[in-house]
PDB file of C-alpha atoms in Angstrom:
ATOM      1  CA  GLY T   1     -18.907   4.243   3.348  1.00 77.00           C
ATOM      2  CA  PRO T   2     -21.254   7.272   3.518  1.00 87.00           C
ATOM      3  CA  GLY T   3     -23.976   5.137   5.118  1.00 88.00           C
ATOM      4  CA  ARG T   4     -27.161   7.130   5.651  1.00 90.00           C
ATOM      5  CA  GLY T   5     -25.478  10.371   4.706  1.00 91.00           C
ATOM      6  CA  PHE T   6     -25.067  12.293   7.971  1.00 92.00           C
ATOM      7  CA  LEU T   7     -21.380  13.102   7.429  1.00 93.00           C
ATOM      8  CA  THR T   8     -21.902  13.455   3.677  1.00 95.00           C
ATOM      9  CA  ALA T   9     -24.607  16.088   4.183  1.00 95.00           C
ATOM     10  CA  PHE T  10     -22.322  17.982   6.577  1.00 94.00           C
ATOM     11  CA  LEU T  11     -19.443  17.887   4.089  1.00 94.00           C
ATOM     12  CA  ALA T  12     -21.676  18.889   1.179  1.00 94.00           C
ATOM     13  CA  GLU T  13     -22.193  22.275   2.832  1.00 95.00           C
ATOM     14  CA  ARG T  14     -18.446  22.863   2.717  1.00 94.00           C
ATOM     15  CA  ALA T  15     -16.963  20.924  -0.224  1.00 94.00           C
ATOM     16  CA  GLY T  16     -17.012  21.729  -3.913  1.00 95.00           C
ATOM     17  CA  LEU T  17     -17.850  18.170  -4.956  1.00 97.00           C
ATOM     18  CA  ILE T  18     -18.136  14.867  -3.110  1.00 96.00           C
ATOM     19  CA  HIS T  19     -17.760  11.332  -4.438  1.00 97.00           C
ATOM     20  CA  ALA T  20     -19.592   8.955  -2.077  1.00 96.00           C
ATOM     21  CA  VAL T  21     -18.965   5.207  -2.512  1.00 95.00           C
ATOM     22  CA  GLU T  22     -21.510   2.941  -0.808  1.00 94.00           C
ATOM     23  CA  LEU T  23     -21.877  -0.849  -1.010  1.00 94.00           C
ATOM     24  CA  ASP T  24     -24.829  -1.564   1.290  1.00 94.00           C
ATOM     25  CA  PRO T  25     -28.120  -1.524  -0.689  1.00 93.00           C
ATOM     26  CA  ASP T  26     -30.103  -1.234   2.544  1.00 94.00           C
ATOM     27  CA  VAL T  27     -28.812   2.276   3.273  1.00 93.00           C
ATOM     28  CA  LEU T  28     -28.759   3.636  -0.283  1.00 94.00           C
ATOM     29  CA  PRO T  29     -32.384   4.907  -0.100  1.00 94.00           C
ATOM     30  CA  SER T  30     -31.583   6.873   3.074  1.00 94.00           C
ATOM     31  CA  LEU T  31     -28.370   8.188   1.517  1.00 94.00           C
ATOM     32  CA  ARG T  32     -30.205   9.367  -1.585  1.00 95.00           C
ATOM     33  CA  ALA T  33     -32.897  10.969   0.549  1.00 94.00           C
ATOM     34  CA  ALA T  34     -30.248  12.856   2.530  1.00 94.00           C
ATOM     35  CA  VAL T  35     -28.013  14.108  -0.284  1.00 94.00           C
ATOM     36  CA  GLY T  36     -29.399  12.837  -3.581  1.00 92.00           C
ATOM     37  CA  ASP T  37     -30.782  16.240  -4.564  1.00 94.00           C
ATOM     38  CA  ARG T  38     -27.467  18.027  -4.070  1.00 95.00           C
ATOM     39  CA  ASP T  39     -25.625  19.001  -7.235  1.00 95.00           C
ATOM     40  CA  ASN T  40     -22.239  18.573  -5.574  1.00 95.00           C
ATOM     41  CA  VAL T  41     -22.716  14.978  -4.385  1.00 96.00           C
ATOM     42  CA  ARG T  42     -22.206  11.993  -6.662  1.00 96.00           C
ATOM     43  CA  ILE T  43     -23.246   8.628  -5.256  1.00 95.00           C
ATOM     44  CA  HIS T  44     -21.401   5.567  -6.566  1.00 95.00           C
ATOM     45  CA  GLU T  45     -22.666   2.080  -5.787  1.00 95.00           C
ATOM     46  CA  GLY T  46     -19.821  -0.352  -5.216  1.00 94.00           C
ATOM     47  CA  ASP T  47     -17.201  -1.885  -2.964  1.00 95.00           C
ATOM     48  CA  ALA T  48     -14.649   0.729  -1.909  1.00 95.00           C
ATOM     49  CA  LEU T  49     -11.903  -1.914  -1.890  1.00 95.00           C
ATOM     50  CA  ARG T  50     -12.503  -2.775  -5.548  1.00 95.00           C
ATOM     51  CA  PHE T  51     -13.827   0.521  -6.842  1.00 96.00           C
ATOM     52  CA  ASP T  52     -12.120   2.034  -9.911  1.00 96.00           C
ATOM     53  CA  TYR T  53     -11.066   5.417  -8.564  1.00 96.00           C
ATOM     54  CA  SER T  54      -9.274   6.284 -11.798  1.00 93.00           C
ATOM     55  CA  GLY T  55     -12.670   6.839 -13.400  1.00 93.00           C
ATOM     56  CA  LEU T  56     -13.726   9.621 -11.020  1.00 95.00           C
ATOM     57  CA  ASP T  57     -14.041  13.011 -12.676  1.00 92.00           C
ATOM     58  CA  PRO T  58     -12.967  15.331 -11.268  1.00 93.00           C
ATOM     59  CA  ALA T  59     -10.345  13.311  -9.450  1.00 96.00           C
ATOM     60  CA  PRO T  60     -10.596  13.525  -5.642  1.00 96.00           C
ATOM     61  CA  ASN T  61      -7.982  15.468  -3.697  1.00 97.00           C
ATOM     62  CA  ARG T  62      -9.169  14.773  -0.137  1.00 97.00           C
ATOM     63  CA  LEU T  63     -10.654  11.881   1.784  1.00 97.00           C
ATOM     64  CA  ALA T  64     -12.993  12.487   4.713  1.00 96.00           C
ATOM     65  CA  ALA T  65     -14.727   9.402   6.040  1.00 94.00           C
ATOM     66  CA  ASN T  66     -15.858   7.208   8.868  1.00 92.00           C
ATOM     67  CA  LEU T  67     -14.283   4.112   7.382  1.00 91.00           C
ATOM     68  CA  PRO T  68     -15.734   0.630   7.844  1.00 85.00           C
ATOM     69  CA  TYR T  69     -13.392  -0.774  10.476  1.00 86.00           C
ATOM     70  CA  ASN T  70     -13.095  -4.180   8.797  1.00 90.00           C
ATOM     71  CA  ILE T  71     -11.632  -2.769   5.564  1.00 95.00           C
ATOM     72  CA  ALA T  72      -9.910   0.393   6.772  1.00 96.00           C
ATOM     73  CA  SER T  73      -6.297  -0.820   6.651  1.00 97.00           C
ATOM     74  CA  PRO T  74      -6.237  -2.276   3.124  1.00 98.00           C
ATOM     75  CA  LEU T  75      -8.432   0.524   1.773  1.00 98.00           C
ATOM     76  CA  VAL T  76      -6.246   3.347   3.075  1.00 98.00           C
ATOM     77  CA  LEU T  77      -3.067   1.734   1.759  1.00 98.00           C
ATOM     78  CA  ARG T  78      -4.687   1.175  -1.631  1.00 98.00           C
ATOM     79  CA  LEU T  79      -5.772   4.820  -1.796  1.00 98.00           C
ATOM     80  CA  LEU T  80      -2.263   5.980  -0.905  1.00 98.00           C
ATOM     81  CA  GLU T  81      -0.710   3.705  -3.503  1.00 98.00           C
ATOM     82  CA  GLU T  82      -3.142   4.219  -6.375  1.00 96.00           C
ATOM     83  CA  VAL T  83      -5.002   7.534  -6.062  1.00 97.00           C
ATOM     84  CA  GLU T  84      -2.154  10.007  -6.373  1.00 95.00           C
ATOM     85  CA  THR T  85      -4.466  13.021  -6.531  1.00 97.00           C
ATOM     86  CA  LEU T  86      -5.429  12.482  -2.884  1.00 97.00           C
ATOM     87  CA  ARG T  87      -3.303  14.945  -0.937  1.00 98.00           C
ATOM     88  CA  THR T  88      -4.944  14.747   2.492  1.00 98.00           C
ATOM     89  CA  LEU T  89      -6.798  11.872   4.158  1.00 98.00           C
ATOM     90  CA  ARG T  90      -8.728  12.337   7.401  1.00 98.00           C
ATOM     91  CA  PHE T  91     -10.776   9.445   8.673  1.00 97.00           C
ATOM     92  CA  MET T  92     -11.983   7.642  11.763  1.00 96.00           C
ATOM     93  CA  VAL T  93     -10.969   4.068  12.476  1.00 96.00           C
ATOM     94  CA  GLN T  94     -10.639   1.732  15.419  1.00 96.00           C
ATOM     95  CA  LEU T  95      -7.973   3.038  17.820  1.00 97.00           C
ATOM     96  CA  GLU T  96      -5.973  -0.169  17.499  1.00 96.00           C
ATOM     97  CA  VAL T  97      -5.803   0.301  13.723  1.00 97.00           C
ATOM     98  CA  ALA T  98      -4.868   3.969  14.088  1.00 98.00           C
ATOM     99  CA  ARG T  99      -1.973   3.035  16.351  1.00 98.00           C
ATOM    100  CA  ARG T 100      -0.678   0.539  13.794  1.00 98.00           C
ATOM    101  CA  MET T 101      -0.790   3.217  11.105  1.00 98.00           C
ATOM    102  CA  ALA T 102       1.040   5.858  13.137  1.00 99.00           C
ATOM    103  CA  ALA T 103       3.379   3.529  15.052  1.00 98.00           C
ATOM    104  CA  GLU T 104       6.960   4.584  15.670  1.00 98.00           C
ATOM    105  CA  ARG T 105       9.868   2.243  15.103  1.00 97.00           C
ATOM    106  CA  GLY T 106      10.640  -0.013  18.033  1.00 96.00           C
ATOM    107  CA  SER T 107       7.071   0.000  19.324  1.00 97.00           C
ATOM    108  CA  LYS T 108       4.935  -3.127  19.528  1.00 95.00           C
ATOM    109  CA  ASP T 109       2.557  -1.761  16.861  1.00 97.00           C
ATOM    110  CA  TYR T 110       5.326  -0.983  14.378  1.00 98.00           C
ATOM    111  CA  ALA T 111       5.184  -3.363  11.438  1.00 98.00           C
ATOM    112  CA  ALA T 112       5.199  -3.425   7.648  1.00 98.00           C
ATOM    113  CA  TYR T 113       1.939  -1.477   7.403  1.00 98.00           C
ATOM    114  CA  ALA T 114       3.297   1.507   9.351  1.00 99.00           C
ATOM    115  CA  VAL T 115       6.450   1.561   7.229  1.00 99.00           C
ATOM    116  CA  LEU T 116       4.523   1.536   3.949  1.00 99.00           C
ATOM    117  CA  ALA T 117       1.983   4.142   5.045  1.00 99.00           C
ATOM    118  CA  GLN T 118       4.704   6.428   6.381  1.00 99.00           C
ATOM    119  CA  LEU T 119       6.722   6.111   3.184  1.00 98.00           C
ATOM    120  CA  LEU T 120       3.750   7.603   1.352  1.00 99.00           C
ATOM    121  CA  ALA T 121       2.404  10.105   3.893  1.00 99.00           C
ATOM    122  CA  ARG T 122       2.956  11.925   7.154  1.00 99.00           C
ATOM    123  CA  VAL T 123       0.717  10.078   9.578  1.00 99.00           C
ATOM    124  CA  ARG T 124      -0.606  11.249  12.929  1.00 98.00           C
ATOM    125  CA  ILE T 125      -3.484  10.542  15.280  1.00 99.00           C
ATOM    126  CA  LEU T 126      -5.470  13.766  15.715  1.00 98.00           C
ATOM    127  CA  HIS T 127      -7.601  12.643  18.642  1.00 97.00           C
ATOM    128  CA  LYS T 128      -9.191   9.628  20.274  1.00 98.00           C
ATOM    129  CA  VAL T 129     -12.946   9.024  20.228  1.00 97.00           C
ATOM    130  CA  PRO T 130     -14.594   7.170  23.152  1.00 96.00           C
ATOM    131  CA  PRO T 131     -17.407   4.647  22.607  1.00 95.00           C
ATOM    132  CA  THR T 132     -19.826   6.855  24.547  1.00 95.00           C
ATOM    133  CA  VAL T 133     -20.238   9.295  21.641  1.00 92.00           C
ATOM    134  CA  PHE T 134     -21.884   6.579  19.525  1.00 87.00           C
ATOM    135  CA  ASP T 135     -25.402   5.194  19.761  1.00 83.00           C
ATOM    136  CA  PRO T 136     -25.295   2.309  20.300  1.00 88.00           C
ATOM    137  CA  PRO T 137     -21.765   2.464  21.740  1.00 91.00           C
ATOM    138  CA  PRO T 138     -19.281   0.018  20.174  1.00 88.00           C
ATOM    139  CA  ARG T 139     -17.004  -2.193  22.223  1.00 91.00           C
ATOM    140  CA  VAL T 140     -13.873  -0.478  20.927  1.00 93.00           C
ATOM    141  CA  HIS T 141     -12.329   2.966  21.095  1.00 96.00           C
ATOM    142  CA  SER T 142     -11.845   4.920  17.891  1.00 97.00           C
ATOM    143  CA  ALA T 143      -9.472   7.610  16.637  1.00 98.00           C
ATOM    144  CA  VAL T 144      -9.302  10.237  13.915  1.00 98.00           C
ATOM    145  CA  VAL T 145      -6.215   9.856  11.730  1.00 99.00           C
ATOM    146  CA  GLU T 146      -4.678  12.397   9.387  1.00 99.00           C
ATOM    147  CA  MET T 147      -2.409  11.469   6.495  1.00 99.00           C
ATOM    148  CA  VAL T 148      -0.749  14.142   4.368  1.00 99.00           C
ATOM    149  CA  ARG T 149       0.761  12.698   1.216  1.00 98.00           C
ATOM    150  CA  SER T 150       4.505  13.021   0.774  1.00 97.00           C
ATOM    151  CA  GLU T 151       6.638  12.396  -2.288  1.00 94.00           C
ATOM    152  CA  PRO T 152       6.851   8.616  -2.753  1.00 95.00           C
ATOM    153  CA  PRO T 153      10.289   7.023  -2.997  1.00 96.00           C
ATOM    154  CA  ASP T 154      11.530   5.821  -6.355  1.00 94.00           C
ATOM    155  CA  ASP T 155      10.569   2.199  -7.029  1.00 96.00           C
ATOM    156  CA  TYR T 156       8.059   2.049  -4.188  1.00 98.00           C
ATOM    157  CA  ARG T 157       6.912  -1.378  -5.386  1.00 97.00           C
ATOM    158  CA  GLY T 158      10.390  -2.788  -4.939  1.00 97.00           C
ATOM    159  CA  ILE T 159      10.707  -1.223  -1.500  1.00 98.00           C
ATOM    160  CA  LYS T 160       7.315  -2.683  -0.579  1.00 98.00           C
ATOM    161  CA  ARG T 161       8.541  -6.185  -1.434  1.00 97.00           C
ATOM    162  CA  LEU T 162      11.593  -5.614   0.751  1.00 98.00           C
ATOM    163  CA  VAL T 163       9.509  -4.330   3.681  1.00 98.00           C
ATOM    164  CA  LEU T 164       7.005  -7.184   3.542  1.00 98.00           C
ATOM    165  CA  GLY T 165       9.836  -9.698   3.463  1.00 96.00           C
ATOM    166  CA  ALA T 166      11.742  -7.967   6.259  1.00 97.00           C
ATOM    167  CA  PHE T 167       8.782  -8.277   8.629  1.00 97.00           C
ATOM    168  CA  ARG T 168       7.911 -11.817   7.590  1.00 94.00           C
ATOM    169  CA  SER T 169       9.395 -13.185  10.802  1.00 91.00           C
ATOM    170  CA  ARG T 170       9.812 -10.538  13.494  1.00 85.00           C
ATOM    171  CA  ARG T 171      11.981 -12.726  15.711  1.00 85.00           C
ATOM    172  CA  LYS T 172      14.599 -13.189  13.037  1.00 91.00           C
ATOM    173  CA  ARG T 173      17.404 -10.802  12.284  1.00 96.00           C
ATOM    174  CA  LEU T 174      16.557  -8.577   9.350  1.00 97.00           C
ATOM    175  CA  ILE T 175      19.430 -10.068   7.377  1.00 97.00           C
ATOM    176  CA  ASN T 176      17.936 -13.542   7.689  1.00 96.00           C
ATOM    177  CA  ASN T 177      14.683 -12.301   6.144  1.00 96.00           C
ATOM    178  CA  LEU T 178      16.478 -11.063   3.027  1.00 96.00           C
ATOM    179  CA  PRO T 179      17.005 -13.084  -0.159  1.00 94.00           C
ATOM    180  CA  GLU T 180      20.252 -15.052  -0.056  1.00 94.00           C
ATOM    181  CA  PRO T 181      22.174 -12.840  -2.554  1.00 94.00           C
ATOM    182  CA  ALA T 182      21.452  -9.710  -0.491  1.00 95.00           C
ATOM    183  CA  ARG T 183      22.711 -11.112   2.797  1.00 95.00           C
ATOM    184  CA  VAL T 184      26.379 -10.683   1.933  1.00 93.00           C
ATOM    185  CA  GLY T 185      26.242  -6.918   1.521  1.00 94.00           C
ATOM    186  CA  ALA T 186      23.536  -6.231   4.094  1.00 96.00           C
ATOM    187  CA  PRO T 187      25.799  -5.927   7.191  1.00 96.00           C
ATOM    188  CA  ARG T 188      27.832  -3.174   5.543  1.00 96.00           C
ATOM    189  CA  VAL T 189      24.705  -1.265   4.532  1.00 96.00           C
ATOM    190  CA  LEU T 190      23.161  -1.619   7.990  1.00 97.00           C
ATOM    191  CA  GLU T 191      26.372  -0.360   9.566  1.00 97.00           C
ATOM    192  CA  SER T 192      26.317   2.710   7.318  1.00 97.00           C
ATOM    193  CA  LEU T 193      22.799   3.409   8.598  1.00 97.00           C
ATOM    194  CA  GLY T 194      23.873   3.078  12.222  1.00 97.00           C
ATOM    195  CA  TYR T 195      22.685  -0.473  12.908  1.00 97.00           C
ATOM    196  CA  GLY T 196      24.474  -3.659  13.842  1.00 97.00           C
ATOM    197  CA  PRO T 197      24.279  -6.946  11.916  1.00 95.00           C
ATOM    198  CA  ASN T 198      21.730  -8.319  14.398  1.00 96.00           C
ATOM    199  CA  ALA T 199      19.200  -5.543  13.788  1.00 97.00           C
ATOM    200  CA  ARG T 200      15.572  -6.541  13.374  1.00 97.00           C
ATOM    201  CA  ALA T 201      13.117  -4.967  10.977  1.00 98.00           C
ATOM    202  CA  GLU T 202      11.197  -3.106  13.684  1.00 97.00           C
ATOM    203  CA  GLU T 203      14.345  -1.127  14.580  1.00 98.00           C
ATOM    204  CA  LEU T 204      14.601   0.563  11.174  1.00 98.00           C
ATOM    205  CA  ALA T 205      12.825   3.816  10.318  1.00 98.00           C
ATOM    206  CA  PRO T 206      10.804   3.929   7.074  1.00 98.00           C
ATOM    207  CA  GLU T 207      13.476   5.945   5.267  1.00 98.00           C
ATOM    208  CA  ASP T 208      16.090   3.357   6.270  1.00 98.00           C
ATOM    209  CA  PHE T 209      14.245   0.741   4.231  1.00 98.00           C
ATOM    210  CA  THR T 210      14.502   3.025   1.213  1.00 98.00           C
ATOM    211  CA  ALA T 211      18.253   3.353   1.730  1.00 97.00           C
ATOM    212  CA  LEU T 212      18.590  -0.400   2.234  1.00 98.00           C
ATOM    213  CA  TYR T 213      16.695  -1.080  -0.979  1.00 98.00           C
ATOM    214  CA  VAL T 214      18.759   1.386  -3.001  1.00 97.00           C
ATOM    215  CA  ALA T 215      21.975  -0.243  -1.799  1.00 96.00           C
ATOM    216  CA  LEU T 216      20.831  -3.844  -2.290  1.00 96.00           C
ATOM    217  CA  SER T 217      18.346  -3.608  -5.168  1.00 94.00           C
ATOM    218  CA  TRP T 218      20.703  -5.537  -7.428  1.00 92.00           C
ATOM    219  CA  ALA T 219      20.312  -8.573  -5.155  1.00 89.00           C
ATOM    220  CA  LEU T 220      16.626  -8.315  -4.238  1.00 86.00           C
TER     221      LEU T 220
END
């Protein structure tokens, strides 16, 4: 979402090449006026959620963006899952969304999204951004998030299915959210990880879900 190109123009002074994906036809003329004459900026018209990033040449290695708040969560996870050349992502989102991305286990914001994002990257909130720095000021606070890609676990897709199922009902014990065949061996695996049989999904660290999947993959 480069919008009218203010951030894009700033980045163009410092980056080798920029891919800018913009959906809104109303701002495209302003974007082209701001950066269209730069040799190191390529403007792509399209929806960032559905855009084919595999066709970008050269492939991007960093993301820097003020992300549209309504699509930030699914877009970031898709980029982490599908655009493996992206090594570092720095972006601004609504503070509430940033907290869900960087949440620690046991916190109220910790859910499946935090687990999946943190399986694929080291996530941290760099700083908070108050509404007063915007004109007009929004009704929400914002935050700048940094994600540095880490080596993904083997069979991430299988682990993702496990994580989504584990958080399906937060009030239930984790074991009760597992497929029936996996429930027999789950207490032993949880015990080996330092948890009791009544543990809930939000108690487990991201790497614990990987260990749980490896031990129970035959039954999942």
